[in-house]
Each structure stands twice: as structure tokens, then as C-alpha cells.
XYZ file of C-alpha atoms in Angstrom:
578
model
C 217.008 27.248 70.454
C 218.585 24.215 72.128
C 219.846 21.680 69.576
C 218.536 18.133 69.792
C 220.839 15.766 71.636
C 220.643 12.107 70.631
C 221.786 9.411 73.061
C 222.709 5.934 71.721
C 220.634 4.184 74.357
C 218.536 4.636 77.481
C 221.382 4.316 79.967
C 223.378 7.040 78.204
C 220.384 9.352 78.661
C 219.991 8.273 82.295
C 223.651 9.001 83.063
C 223.365 12.436 81.447
C 220.263 13.135 83.506
C 221.883 12.018 86.760
C 224.936 14.126 86.020
C 222.722 17.168 85.463
C 220.879 16.425 88.719
C 224.180 16.450 90.611
C 224.172 12.743 91.420
C 227.681 11.630 92.334
C 226.972 8.020 93.360
C 224.796 5.186 92.068
C 224.319 1.893 93.934
C 223.291 -1.435 92.503
C 223.846 -4.583 90.522
C 223.055 -4.059 86.818
C 221.301 -6.453 84.474
C 223.188 -9.094 82.528
C 223.606 -7.053 79.347
C 225.801 -4.508 81.215
C 224.465 -1.620 79.106
C 224.747 0.601 82.176
C 228.478 -0.085 82.409
C 228.883 0.760 78.729
C 227.221 4.114 79.339
C 229.325 4.795 82.434
C 232.456 3.870 80.499
C 231.811 6.559 77.918
C 234.105 9.564 77.584
C 231.521 11.941 79.062
C 233.010 14.002 81.920
C 232.089 13.774 85.613
C 230.168 10.528 85.330
C 228.610 9.227 88.588
C 230.459 6.676 90.680
C 228.878 3.210 90.544
C 229.087 1.174 93.734
C 228.704 -2.413 92.575
C 226.976 -4.354 95.338
C 226.723 -8.080 95.892
C 223.110 -8.025 97.049
C 220.249 -5.896 95.707
C 218.745 -5.489 99.166
C 222.014 -4.073 100.485
C 222.191 -1.780 97.455
C 218.748 -0.388 98.253
C 219.689 0.031 101.928
C 222.862 1.871 100.928
C 220.944 4.178 98.603
C 218.452 4.848 101.401
C 221.240 5.695 103.830
C 222.673 8.088 101.259
C 219.260 9.705 100.801
C 218.633 10.101 104.532
C 221.983 11.788 105.006
C 221.697 14.162 102.036
C 217.918 14.614 101.608
C 218.641 14.103 97.922
C 217.543 11.017 96.008
C 219.665 7.948 96.423
C 219.832 6.136 93.102
C 219.708 2.358 92.829
C 219.981 0.317 89.625
C 219.022 -3.363 89.286
C 218.027 -5.942 86.680
C 214.597 -7.521 86.340
C 212.429 -10.210 87.923
C 214.095 -11.549 91.107
C 216.510 -8.612 91.083
C 213.512 -6.326 91.559
C 211.857 -8.462 94.225
C 215.177 -8.499 96.107
C 214.780 -4.742 96.566
C 211.366 -4.949 98.252
C 212.623 -4.832 101.851
C 214.830 -1.854 101.070
C 211.972 -0.060 99.341
C 209.710 -0.710 102.319
C 212.361 0.815 104.563
C 212.800 3.835 102.282
C 209.047 4.381 102.098
C 208.547 4.276 105.863
C 211.609 6.493 106.375
C 210.314 9.026 103.806
C 213.657 8.733 102.033
C 213.849 10.087 98.464
C 215.044 7.196 96.332
C 215.044 6.503 92.592
C 215.010 2.824 91.615
C 215.802 2.167 87.965
C 215.243 -1.394 86.744
C 215.383 -3.376 83.557
C 212.019 -4.587 82.245
C 210.984 -7.316 79.850
C 210.945 -6.074 76.253
C 207.529 -4.772 75.250
C 207.214 -7.246 72.372
C 207.909 -10.189 74.732
C 205.411 -9.451 77.501
C 203.037 -12.299 78.110
C 205.236 -14.811 76.298
C 206.787 -16.401 79.396
C 209.955 -14.460 78.681
C 213.041 -15.034 80.824
C 212.553 -13.420 84.279
C 209.293 -11.850 83.133
C 207.383 -10.165 85.957
C 204.791 -7.404 86.162
C 207.192 -5.346 88.243
C 205.012 -2.236 88.196
C 202.154 -4.100 89.890
C 204.495 -5.675 92.439
C 206.039 -2.356 93.465
C 203.066 -0.002 93.252
C 201.711 -0.665 96.795
C 205.061 0.183 98.392
C 206.149 3.260 96.484
C 205.174 6.864 96.090
C 205.123 6.597 92.291
C 205.854 3.942 89.654
C 206.044 4.079 85.872
C 207.264 2.122 82.861
C 208.748 3.780 79.771
C 207.243 2.132 76.713
C 208.637 4.414 74.007
C 211.993 6.192 73.561
C 210.257 9.578 73.386
C 208.891 9.142 76.911
C 212.182 8.586 78.734
C 213.196 12.230 79.148
C 209.911 13.419 80.720
C 209.643 10.227 82.787
C 213.062 10.774 84.392
C 212.184 14.373 85.239
C 208.832 13.366 86.713
C 210.395 10.585 88.779
C 212.898 13.005 90.290
C 210.244 15.574 91.192
C 208.002 12.912 92.706
C 210.834 11.650 94.915
C 211.655 15.022 96.451
C 208.480 17.124 96.569
C 205.903 16.995 99.329
C 206.679 14.086 101.603
C 209.851 12.552 100.123
C 209.765 8.902 99.165
C 210.954 6.142 96.828
C 209.918 6.031 93.178
C 210.402 3.459 90.435
C 211.077 3.728 86.728
C 211.250 0.646 84.489
C 213.290 0.602 81.291
C 212.253 -2.192 78.885
C 215.162 -3.929 77.215
C 214.529 -2.546 73.731
C 215.403 0.956 74.984
C 219.020 0.025 75.665
C 220.066 0.348 72.037
C 217.348 2.777 70.902
C 218.092 6.401 70.056
C 216.846 8.712 72.807
C 216.327 12.341 71.877
C 216.450 15.295 74.251
C 215.205 18.437 72.496
C 215.592 20.822 75.456
C 217.644 21.144 78.629
C 216.787 18.855 81.526
C 214.104 20.412 83.749
C 214.649 19.570 87.403
C 213.756 22.554 89.539
C 210.451 22.901 91.339
C 209.853 26.167 93.155
C 208.285 25.895 96.572
C 207.218 29.004 98.489
C 209.007 29.712 101.731
C 207.464 31.282 104.791
C 204.029 31.082 106.345
C 201.597 33.675 107.550
C 199.975 32.491 110.741
C 197.248 34.578 112.321
C 197.481 35.368 116.020
C 194.020 33.854 116.317
C 195.278 30.494 115.071
C 193.743 27.744 117.265
C 197.058 25.874 117.387
C 198.959 28.990 118.438
C 196.341 29.831 121.075
C 196.648 26.338 122.510
C 200.447 26.586 122.648
C 200.331 29.985 124.327
C 197.995 28.643 127.025
C 200.151 25.600 127.857
C 202.140 25.789 131.076
C 203.815 22.386 130.934
C 204.567 21.791 127.241
C 206.634 19.084 125.572
C 208.230 19.502 122.151
C 208.715 16.299 120.164
C 211.198 16.371 117.262
C 210.416 13.804 114.559
C 212.229 12.506 111.496
C 210.390 14.926 109.219
C 212.620 17.698 110.584
C 215.861 15.922 109.596
C 216.816 18.189 106.750
C 215.641 21.577 107.951
C 218.347 24.059 107.034
C 218.131 25.936 110.322
C 217.800 23.298 112.999
C 218.299 25.819 115.794
C 214.837 27.163 115.066
C 213.471 24.314 117.198
C 215.781 25.289 120.064
C 214.535 28.874 119.892
C 210.917 27.728 119.875
C 211.436 25.348 122.814
C 213.172 28.086 124.775
C 210.392 30.573 123.987
C 207.652 28.310 125.378
C 209.782 26.656 128.075
C 209.266 23.098 126.838
C 210.798 19.789 127.776
C 212.279 18.462 124.527
C 212.244 14.872 123.325
C 212.910 13.332 119.939
C 211.724 10.255 118.140
C 214.421 7.804 117.069
C 214.362 9.077 113.476
C 214.415 12.701 114.622
C 217.596 12.241 116.596
C 220.437 14.546 115.627
C 218.185 17.510 114.836
C 218.062 18.918 118.360
C 221.328 19.376 120.249
C 221.184 16.811 123.050
C 223.570 18.886 125.156
C 220.824 21.523 125.410
C 219.587 21.880 128.983
C 215.954 21.277 127.958
C 216.582 18.004 126.109
C 215.606 14.965 128.184
C 215.622 11.960 125.867
C 213.728 9.910 123.318
C 210.004 9.349 123.527
C 207.867 6.247 123.684
C 209.679 2.929 123.761
C 213.012 4.539 124.694
C 211.750 6.764 127.509
C 213.569 6.585 130.839
C 211.435 6.290 134.014
C 212.696 9.633 135.343
C 211.611 11.427 132.179
C 208.217 9.736 132.187
C 207.298 11.985 135.102
C 207.311 14.912 132.699
C 204.938 13.139 130.319
C 202.583 12.366 133.183
C 202.375 16.072 134.061
C 202.528 17.682 130.617
C 199.460 19.580 129.394
C 200.466 19.767 125.695
C 202.714 17.997 123.179
C 203.892 19.910 120.106
C 205.073 17.327 117.574
C 207.169 18.489 114.627
C 207.609 16.149 111.668
C 206.398 12.929 113.270
C 203.794 10.433 112.115
C 203.423 9.466 115.794
C 204.091 5.808 115.107
C 203.628 3.154 117.764
C 207.282 3.164 118.825
C 207.280 6.932 119.365
C 203.992 6.944 121.298
C 204.461 3.720 123.278
C 203.046 4.325 126.757
C 201.227 7.550 125.876
C 197.838 8.474 127.277
C 195.294 8.113 124.449
C 193.852 11.473 125.466
C 197.155 13.345 125.270
C 196.615 16.736 123.625
C 198.913 17.024 120.595
C 199.511 19.868 118.155
C 200.928 18.163 115.059
C 203.035 19.844 112.381
C 203.736 17.922 109.175
C 204.619 18.721 105.587
C 201.532 16.986 104.164
C 198.089 15.999 105.518
C 198.678 12.265 104.974
C 201.446 12.386 107.592
C 199.111 13.293 110.461
C 198.118 10.742 113.074
C 194.413 10.391 113.793
C 194.977 8.755 117.171
C 195.211 11.843 119.397
C 193.125 14.969 119.984
C 194.565 18.348 119.084
C 195.226 20.710 116.197
C 197.011 19.849 112.950
C 199.120 22.303 110.981
C 200.314 21.455 107.452
C 203.561 22.986 106.288
C 207.330 23.062 106.654
C 208.139 22.411 110.312
C 211.060 24.846 110.527
C 209.127 27.698 108.921
C 206.174 27.168 111.234
C 208.379 26.934 114.334
C 210.057 30.188 113.305
C 206.712 31.923 112.783
C 205.350 30.692 116.115
C 208.492 31.858 117.924
C 208.044 35.375 116.573
C 204.323 35.486 117.341
C 204.963 34.285 120.902
C 207.412 37.096 121.596
C 206.929 38.100 125.218
C 205.598 34.702 126.272
C 206.735 33.852 129.811
C 207.449 30.137 130.381
C 206.462 28.473 133.650
C 209.651 28.560 135.802
C 208.499 25.607 137.919
C 208.175 23.442 134.796
C 211.655 24.374 133.608
C 212.982 23.550 137.074
C 211.447 20.084 136.844
C 212.899 19.602 133.363
C 216.351 20.529 134.630
C 216.013 18.195 137.611
C 215.050 15.258 135.366
C 218.022 15.903 133.108
C 220.364 15.948 136.103
C 218.837 12.695 137.376
C 219.480 11.044 134.022
C 223.148 11.972 134.034
C 223.517 11.005 137.697
C 222.163 7.576 136.816
C 224.556 7.331 133.866
C 227.576 8.101 136.033
C 226.439 5.636 138.668
C 225.988 2.825 136.160
C 229.353 3.442 134.490
C 231.134 3.614 137.866
C 229.773 0.183 138.799
C 232.091 -1.424 136.279
C 234.933 1.093 136.257
C 237.589 -1.491 137.150
C 235.856 -4.622 135.892
C 236.723 -6.727 132.892
C 233.151 -7.660 131.971
C 231.988 -5.834 128.844
C 228.552 -4.212 128.993
C 226.857 -2.406 126.153
C 226.801 0.809 128.190
C 230.610 0.589 128.387
C 230.817 0.165 124.618
C 228.733 3.292 124.090
C 230.845 5.238 126.589
C 233.990 4.144 124.737
C 232.536 5.291 121.404
C 231.871 8.719 122.881
C 235.331 8.873 124.444
C 237.276 7.779 121.371
C 235.444 9.059 118.304
C 235.015 12.689 117.217
C 231.903 14.590 118.212
C 230.748 14.946 114.611
C 230.555 11.158 114.149
C 227.418 9.717 112.578
C 225.961 6.724 114.384
C 224.019 4.356 112.132
C 221.922 1.937 114.144
C 220.031 -1.305 113.954
C 217.145 -2.120 116.291
C 217.564 -5.544 117.856
C 218.084 -6.266 121.541
C 221.471 -5.145 122.879
C 221.870 -2.450 120.230
C 218.691 -0.781 121.512
C 220.837 0.623 124.312
C 222.046 3.260 121.859
C 218.536 4.726 121.687
C 218.418 5.414 125.402
C 219.558 8.883 126.452
C 222.032 9.699 127.927
C 223.728 6.294 127.618
C 224.347 7.577 124.130
C 223.833 11.202 123.273
C 224.179 13.150 120.064
C 225.652 16.650 120.276
C 225.126 19.607 117.990
C 227.598 18.413 115.374
C 226.748 14.710 115.636
C 224.558 12.698 113.311
C 222.167 9.779 113.602
C 220.619 7.430 111.053
C 218.165 4.788 112.253
C 215.818 2.251 110.679
C 212.177 3.165 110.229
C 209.285 1.673 112.153
C 209.837 -1.429 110.001
C 213.279 -2.005 111.621
C 214.488 -4.081 108.691
C 217.269 -6.359 109.908
C 220.560 -5.454 108.249
C 219.463 -1.944 107.263
C 221.891 -0.087 109.507
C 224.860 -2.243 108.556
C 224.358 -1.674 104.815
C 223.031 1.899 105.012
C 226.244 2.998 106.740
C 228.040 2.730 103.384
C 225.655 5.156 101.739
C 225.968 7.495 104.714
C 229.769 7.386 104.482
C 229.659 8.346 100.800
C 227.198 11.138 101.561
C 229.318 12.569 104.391
C 232.991 12.438 103.373
C 235.348 13.497 106.142
C 233.059 12.378 108.965
C 233.441 9.123 110.846
C 230.508 6.774 110.328
C 229.939 4.144 113.019
C 227.590 1.235 112.391
C 226.322 -0.042 115.753
C 224.883 -3.452 114.948
C 224.173 -6.908 116.303
C 225.836 -9.982 114.872
C 222.570 -11.245 113.378
C 222.207 -8.068 111.311
C 225.890 -7.980 110.442
C 225.832 -11.515 109.100
C 222.883 -10.668 106.836
C 224.891 -7.763 105.418
C 228.236 -9.559 105.268
C 228.150 -10.333 101.521
C 228.850 -6.643 100.879
C 231.682 -6.262 103.381
C 233.994 -6.759 100.397
C 232.137 -3.942 98.610
C 232.886 -1.580 101.489
C 236.527 -2.653 101.435
C 236.849 -2.233 97.666
C 235.241 1.210 97.760
C 237.371 2.249 100.782
C 234.325 3.501 102.643
C 236.030 3.664 106.048
C 232.992 2.641 108.103
C 233.706 1.483 111.648
C 231.470 -1.462 112.561
C 230.876 -2.170 116.234
C 229.314 -5.634 116.238
C 227.621 -6.777 119.436
C 227.935 -10.552 119.456
C 225.370 -12.526 121.416
C 225.367 -15.418 118.970
C 222.446 -14.539 116.725
C 218.962 -13.108 117.227
C 218.870 -11.957 120.834
C 215.368 -10.467 120.814
C 213.811 -13.773 119.756
C 216.010 -15.821 122.081
C 215.019 -13.652 125.048
C 211.351 -14.298 124.350
C 211.973 -18.027 123.944
C 213.748 -18.160 127.320
C 211.029 -16.155 129.059
C 208.272 -18.371 127.699
C 210.054 -21.540 128.792
C 210.055 -23.086 125.325
C 212.337 -25.966 124.374
C 215.782 -24.393 124.131
C 217.293 -27.401 122.383
C 214.647 -27.775 119.697
C 214.245 -24.041 119.098
C 217.278 -21.816 119.357
C 218.040 -18.404 117.897
C 221.618 -18.022 119.113
C 224.769 -20.068 118.824
C 227.234 -19.423 121.623
C 230.092 -20.715 119.482
C 229.685 -17.628 117.260
C 229.991 -15.078 120.042
C 233.724 -14.579 119.533
C 233.590 -14.063 115.788
C 236.736 -14.830 113.849
C 238.538 -12.069 112.034
C 240.086 -12.380 108.597
C 237.489 -12.693 105.841
C 240.082 -12.334 103.103
C 239.286 -8.660 102.485
C 241.377 -5.619 103.309
C 239.468 -5.037 106.521
C 240.814 -4.201 109.957
C 239.180 -6.627 112.396
C 239.512 -7.204 116.113
C 237.732 -9.154 118.819
C 237.537 -7.394 122.185
C 237.663 -9.939 124.979
C 237.542 -7.654 128.023
C 236.675 -4.140 129.084
C 240.328 -3.113 129.421
C 240.901 -3.644 125.694
C 237.798 -1.740 124.603
C 239.090 1.817 124.182
C 242.526 0.833 122.781
C 240.915 -1.401 120.144
C 238.420 1.287 119.205
C 241.285 3.749 118.770
C 243.086 1.355 116.423
C 239.873 0.828 114.488
C 239.300 4.570 114.252
C 242.810 5.118 112.926
C 242.197 2.551 110.207
C 238.760 3.912 109.344
C 240.125 7.453 109.133
C 242.505 6.191 106.457
C 239.597 4.750 104.438
C 239.915 1.158 105.631
C 236.806 -0.641 106.822
C 237.122 -1.646 110.479
C 235.138 -4.246 112.394
C 235.278 -4.532 116.179
C 233.490 -7.603 117.526
C 232.288 -7.268 121.121
C 230.904 -10.362 122.896
C 227.931 -9.390 125.101
C 225.631 -11.267 127.440
C 222.087 -11.935 126.289
C 220.887 -10.713 129.694
C 222.382 -7.277 129.030
C 219.114 -5.896 127.662
C 218.063 -2.235 127.530
C 217.184 -0.094 130.495
C 213.962 -0.676 132.417
C 212.650 -3.585 130.368
C 211.495 -6.340 132.705
C 210.224 -8.702 130.038
C 209.633 -8.847 126.306
C 206.234 -9.621 124.862
C 206.229 -9.913 121.071
C 207.140 -6.720 119.244
C 207.256 -4.491 122.297
C 208.650 -4.711 125.821
C 206.504 -4.630 128.924
C 207.658 -1.982 131.347
C 207.366 -3.058 134.962
C 205.818 -0.829 137.604
C 209.164 -0.735 139.344
C 211.226 -0.492 136.177
C 213.651 2.096 137.529
C 214.813 -0.070 140.414
C 214.766 -3.128 138.142
C 217.105 -1.336 135.763
C 219.589 -0.469 138.466
C 219.568 -4.073 139.696
C 220.134 -5.415 136.179
C 223.135 -3.190 135.530
C 224.704 -4.222 138.832
C 224.229 -7.973 138.293
């Protein structure tokens, strides 16, 4: 029989639980009483590392980045009231990214609720609409089961963020654990699919299939199962932004990202395709931008709530990798259409021919273009680098294949459909802690970087070694581009400040910083930055870019989404030459 273990307060029990769960890092800014620090300062062995952040939103972003990289809950700890509301943007991002995250917050003491107590807020009601699960512990005896339930909720089914509130009176209350922590949840592996399955029959009949790899496949243990399936049916392979890094982009059947980031050459394949097999995608607007509403789609997702209702086709609920493996076996002997594979290969060659042509246009020039920055990143940094992205204007270039491509050993972390400004900059710290030994590159605009900047000192103190590539157009380029196109008053309304384009280095932290003023300096400065980052020193490379240097094929911007011109391919070539 397991003896009862008594903890001298809630945070001591939490730390013991996190240690048992294998948590090595906690992000956040604790409440004023600092009870968490007292618990962490105890003599217990192997206590988690606490990354003290300057901003609760950044802390939540960092925990989300950690979760996306590990597929294990990122843990974030904050105070109450405004500290909790400061996490809302990060929680929205985690929810839409299906990132497992555990938010632990202080709550008003039970006896003081309704008394206009200091920073009193019904935090459970505020957070419930955004999160997968929320709860408040109102008695010491309920803390142990509540922690276990929160953990299971975060990781089972579709992963997501959960919230547990600890009222102040628990911090010095005795917490009893009468049994070992219970964390494991068994989930069956493998699926039995009948040969008469409607989805399988549809796939077998397709002659011009497309496979779409979504973010729900990110943490499949055997990612090559999708390569084997695509090869078996002879599919053109695309990924969503969040699914990037799952499928080896050096594979001869991979031809880019779907929807908003689709190149004109690759669109020809979508126009001809007779079936789309989507693994682990909610088929959000960004991923399906430009699709035919009648496109036939076989969807595979872990849970029914993840399916899109916008397209005809079959829906299969289950683990994407297991289903792809089962389908591959059942389709043994299937003969792909050789003409379709020939077209896929031709499109891929066209994409790389275009890339070489565009890069050659500026081979000896001093002007810095975003495509040159991406080429320098690929030339200088190791193949197993992890690119953490924002989603503004110039930084959208990194989503366009093959101007940036992610090989078998590479990694990619992107914002969700919410594209929360500053997410990538902050999340890169969590990714770096989750992937020691790999170079993390945050590819961000200056608007996003300035939102994050309060925690640059945190990165420096923690020696995270992230390499920031900051594209400087003076502010919010997406909004400024729309303002210019609409002919609005540029003096009264302005989203950029040209005086900020060449950002000054030297923020008083131990950070390597450099401003690249011409294309000749680009690779040498990136090499210096990489050397510093490899030694655990945060590096920031500021790159001034022209506002007109917008992503490929976009002729004009209209609100949230670009409008693609009928002659977008020739327009793109002209833009890169100008």
C-alpha cells in the first residue's frame, strides 16, 4: 500500500506532479506571493526549469512552441485577473494549433469571491470558450485528481489547451496524495479497414490524386508512411503551412504548399486532379484558398469535430499514420497513372527552374530581396534547422516552395489560422528548449519582433541561442500595402516608419546583433550569427527590405487575403526583376 504523501501547499504538489509527468520546463510569470518559487526552491531533486518571462502573452506563446515541437504539454504559470487575460491571445493560438498546453493560474480565495477582492475575475467563465477544458480546484482534496484530469484532457483525442485555477487558500494548505500519480491513458493502435471501404474504393479509382499533409500529422512517429502511401497511389503531394516538415520536400512528388501559398505552375495540378486525400487538416480557409467548392476530398482526422463540412467526399476518423499505413497495404498492386506522375515531375522541375532564374537575377547585385535572405539561410544553416515563422507580408515568402524548402531532417513551426502577431518570435524560445542541439531560426517582421522584444532579455538570460532574422520594412507592411493600394491619406494614416528600417543594435543584453546593409554582407553576417547562436547566445540579424518586395504572384491585397491576378505568373517574374 502506497503511504500518504503530504505536500505543504498546492505548488509543491504541482511541482511533484510535473516532475512525474516528465516536464522539464515551465514558462510564466508567477503571482505576487511567489509560492511557486518557494516550491521550486525546495530540495526535491530534478525540479523543472522555470523560464521567467516579462510578458504573459509571450510566456503562453513560448509554451505553445514547446508543445508543438514535442507534442507534450507546454506548461504556463501566471497570476490572476489581468495576468490571465494577458494569456488570451496565446491560448487562442494554442487552441487553433491543437497544441497541448496546461495553464495554471492563481484564483481569488474562495471566501473572498464576490467581495470586490483585489484582481477578482471569473477566470473560468472568461477562458471556457477558448479552451478544451477548464476547472477550478475548490478543496485541497481535489487537486490531485484535477491535475491528472487536466493532463489527460490536454493530450488525448485532438490535443489542446486546458486551464486549472488554484485559489489562493491552497498555497499554504496541506495537499495529500494517497496513491501514485496516474498519467497513462492507453490508446489502441492499428485499424482494420475493409477492402469495401468507400474511402478506399474512391482512392483506388483515382487516376490524378493529390495528397495533402496537414498539421494533425505533425507528431506521427513514422512520417515516412505518408511517402509510402503517396508513392503507392502516385499522388502529387502538398502540405498545409502547419503540416510542413512532415513530408520530405526533397521528395520528387512534393510540389509545394496548398491554398494561399500555391505557385501558379502547381495550380495546374489542382485544376486537373480528380481526388484530394487530406491527412490531419481542418481544411481552413488559408489551406483551401482558391479551391473548387466541388473538389472531391477524402478527409482523415483524429476526431469527428476536425472534419470540414465544406467539401464532398468521405471522412475517416482515426490516427492519420495508422490509416495511411493500412491503405498502403490494402492497395498493394495498385498501378499509378504514369502520365500524372510525369506532370507532377514536370511541375516540380518548373518550380526549381523559376527559383534559379529569380536568384540569378540578383546574383551580383547589392539590393537585398527576401528570396536572397531565404537562400542565404539555406546555404549557411544546417539542414536540421527549425524555422519558426510569422505571417505578415515579406515573411510570407518563406511559405512559398521552393523559395524555402524543408528537407527530411528539417523542422517548421508556424502560427495557426489566427496568425497572432508576435507568436513566431516568442514561440521560438519554447522550440529551442524543446529541441536542444538544433538551430532554431525565427523568421519575423519588425512589427512582430517589436511586440516580442520585452522578452529578448529572457532569451539572453536563458541562453536559448535562437537566431532571429528580422525583416525590417518599418512596421506593419501588410496594412501599409493595403493603404497604398486604396489611395488613402499616407500622412494621416501610416503603418510604417522608414526611420526604423535600419534598426539599431545594442539593447543592453548579451545579444549578438547586426544590421545587414547589402546583399554582399548577407551570408557572412548570417555565419557570424550562427556561430554565436551555436554557443547559446541569442543572435539578431536585421535586414532592411522594400515594402514592394511582396510574395510571389500576389497582384494586390484585399483585406485578409490576396487577390491572385489572371496573369500572376508573369506578374511575379516582373516583380522580382524590378
